């Protein structure tokens, strides 16, 4: 048995940032820098739904923080800190907690996003955790979804579909395409599922050029539909047209697709990309791609289609003809 | 099956506050009023641990919000809004969600604390939820635990022990004292467990007079030890001395205690009070009690003991002699 106070003192207090009062309080004080707005976001993750219970604890911690940092990146926000809510199953040992806290601390330092506080409780069910992350943007400058309009170009960061392919490798290790895939490609895709990369390096490019942005967590096509439909006024709403031949793919995803052409559906509709989906005025497309390339990480932005008035999402195949999938979005249902 | 987007649009979007972008985004914008600091707090609750899975859904929602508002009250903070993370077990129906959202909305309006965003996910385990609440205090004025010092008076708001007795009534309905308790007293105690009362009406009194404050969630005595030990410098730390005869008790708790004198231990160490524990310079004790009585709710503050240098917590019985309990605090262990 480990006491909650000891867990906090030994494993989480070393991660605490200024204002967190060494986690010895129920609340923390946060000040947005002068002239900046605070951006807040919260994601909840449950073992068996958002990750595997036997994933390495440091990877679970990193993923939980990174999916929130990804939301901040989509707003153009610079991280300020985060709160951690952790529901631990019975019998979890201190080694697990130590590894979890070390992974969390490493990522918190990497992204300049210290722990501000939180709550650790017991659960009779699977591990569940919730992170609330805070960031800041110049006052009034946050990039929100409601800026989407018909006629804008759609861009995606990095490469699409890797994590969804990695998840399929976890779930169907004996599938023919998985068996035929080179080991290095398998490892790359598995890692892309386990360790999403929040695109914080793109935040200045997003702030300067984007009309609307979101991170791709539930599959590119479904999320593009969400982005197009975010505006409040029906006349402002748009549908995405996605050119499948333009999707930025990693070498590993290309290798998988060469083995099984139907994987394009997993690539375009699977979840967990945590890349940015950005809509821009077509006149800004070149500038935002150049701004992305100029960042230290040089994460590429690729034009993948557009938003149009229309009345349904459209897919265009690599041959330039309309394409159709069996499902267009990954929808969470209860 | 209910789609997540429909749940949000039908049940949670009506609760959204300004900056929440009608919950159509992954993040929200929050601005602390000019000249004020932002106070942030997060609690996590799991069915079977913090509430009963078959509690009324509106009561679960209210409790989840109120335990966070209670943390804000202890800092002297005025609520600004909250984020909701909700992990729903399979098969939960829309009636449940509707009732949950109505309870949440009623409390959000009551306390001026609108929904700003959040995340709804599936879980294979029990219902889990996490609320992050935001409040504000005049810059630099937040009342924190680290202000505790030897020599200060300890005060408690409202009445102590009701919720812990209510929980025992739930767990041991056939106990002799439960059977002998008048129906109205049983109902009162059960309701105190189900519906904590965040003492936001005391926040001006806390801001003006308190040296340190926290809400009592894990039992009065254990929490008093935590308050005394919050200062960073060992020389500043203190131990509580609690006079059991001074504890403010409801009529129902008095009736229970008259039936079974050992219930004093449940009253003083049981959890879920969500009353405020405040330490003040003895010269301020009268003024803070007067300020509390002058609020519209008139929630009383009662002196229950003091902080002293010493080397362990002390209990004084109603007869003025040292008292001892079998356990001094409710400690969360894993």
XYZ file of C-alpha atoms in Angstrom, chain A residues 1-5 7 21-22 24-31 37-44 46 49-50 71 75 83-88 116 118-123 125-126 128-132 134 142 144-145 215 226 229-232 237 329 331-334, chain B residues 1-5 7 21-22 24-31 37-44 46 49-50 71 75 83-88 116 118-123 125-126 128-132 134 142 144-145 215 226 229-232 237 329 331-334:
130
model
C 0.000 0.000 0.000
C 1.255 3.446 -0.897
C -0.229 6.583 0.636
C -1.492 9.254 -1.772
C 0.560 11.909 0.030
C 3.034 9.325 -4.131
C 2.659 25.415 -4.389
C 4.639 22.138 -4.502
C 0.624 20.881 -1.200
C -2.635 22.675 -1.885
C -5.973 21.838 -3.522
C -5.609 24.618 -6.050
C -2.945 26.495 -7.967
C -2.533 30.073 -9.081
C -2.056 30.773 -12.767
C -1.360 34.098 -14.409
C -5.390 35.170 -23.512
C -5.454 31.894 -21.674
C -6.342 28.802 -23.725
C -7.672 25.807 -21.800
C -8.211 22.259 -22.996
C -8.975 18.908 -21.406
C -8.763 15.356 -22.670
C -9.728 12.187 -20.868
C -9.088 5.367 -20.350
C -10.082 2.637 -25.018
C -7.337 5.205 -25.658
C -4.976 20.891 -28.887
C -4.959 27.136 -31.313
C -3.280 19.660 -14.099
C -3.316 15.863 -13.812
C -6.271 13.759 -12.675
C -5.261 10.144 -12.181
C -7.538 7.239 -11.209
C -5.310 4.272 -10.332
C 0.450 22.726 -11.625
C -4.279 17.685 -9.758
C -5.902 14.798 -7.983
C -4.953 11.142 -7.496
C -7.734 8.701 -6.635
C -8.524 4.993 -6.612
C -10.698 3.213 -9.147
C -11.971 -0.143 -12.975
C -9.302 0.512 -15.593
C -8.276 6.584 -16.238
C -6.575 9.916 -16.493
C -7.503 13.412 -17.404
C -5.157 16.244 -18.188
C -6.178 19.867 -18.356
C -3.158 25.683 -20.208
C -6.434 32.254 -30.831
C -10.470 28.564 -33.619
C -12.512 26.161 -35.707
C -5.798 18.581 -34.352
C -16.170 18.784 -38.210
C -19.185 22.523 -39.947
C -17.829 24.546 -37.025
C -19.095 27.998 -38.107
C -22.245 29.106 -36.305
C -20.437 26.067 -43.247
C -15.758 9.195 -40.058
C -17.824 8.505 -34.634
C -17.768 8.046 -30.872
C -20.977 6.428 -29.716
C -22.220 5.314 -26.322
C -26.209 4.053 -29.469
C -25.813 7.783 -29.057
C -23.168 9.745 -30.942
C -20.791 11.869 -28.857
C -21.521 14.916 -31.029
C -24.727 14.188 -26.644
C -17.389 28.411 -28.440
C -20.595 26.363 -27.933
C -17.630 23.096 -30.950
C -13.878 23.358 -30.414
C -11.200 21.363 -28.588
C -10.221 24.306 -26.443
C -11.736 27.384 -24.861
C -10.523 30.896 -24.221
C -10.531 32.193 -20.668
C -9.664 35.667 -19.471
C -5.310 36.023 -10.481
C -6.729 32.840 -11.898
C -7.228 29.965 -9.430
C -7.385 26.465 -10.927
C -8.410 23.220 -9.274
C -9.220 19.704 -10.400
C -10.920 16.781 -8.696
C -11.494 13.314 -10.054
C -15.047 7.454 -9.695
C -15.221 5.182 -4.685
C -16.542 8.759 -4.469
C -11.752 24.164 -3.352
C -8.980 30.051 -1.756
C -14.237 21.921 -17.913
C -15.864 18.487 -17.700
C -14.150 15.178 -18.476
C -16.657 12.341 -18.526
C -15.900 8.632 -19.049
C -19.217 6.841 -19.607
C -16.344 25.968 -20.879
C -14.314 19.176 -21.925
C -14.182 15.665 -23.262
C -16.638 12.759 -23.303
C -15.213 9.259 -23.760
C -16.129 5.613 -23.307
C -14.871 3.406 -20.489
C -15.059 0.355 -16.220
C -17.099 2.417 -13.792
C -15.367 8.368 -13.949
C -15.436 12.107 -14.164
C -13.060 14.929 -13.697
C -13.917 18.581 -13.354
C -11.399 21.390 -13.629
C -11.541 28.114 -12.611
C -5.454 33.909 -2.815
C -3.340 29.206 0.534
C -2.503 26.434 2.965
C -11.868 22.439 2.384
C -2.331 18.604 6.494
C 2.051 20.836 7.831
C 1.627 22.850 4.644
C 4.285 25.541 5.317
C 7.553 24.943 3.473
C 4.783 23.875 10.681
C -6.883 10.470 9.521
C -5.489 8.283 4.295
C -5.827 7.413 0.615
C -3.669 4.428 -0.226
C -3.118 2.491 -3.437
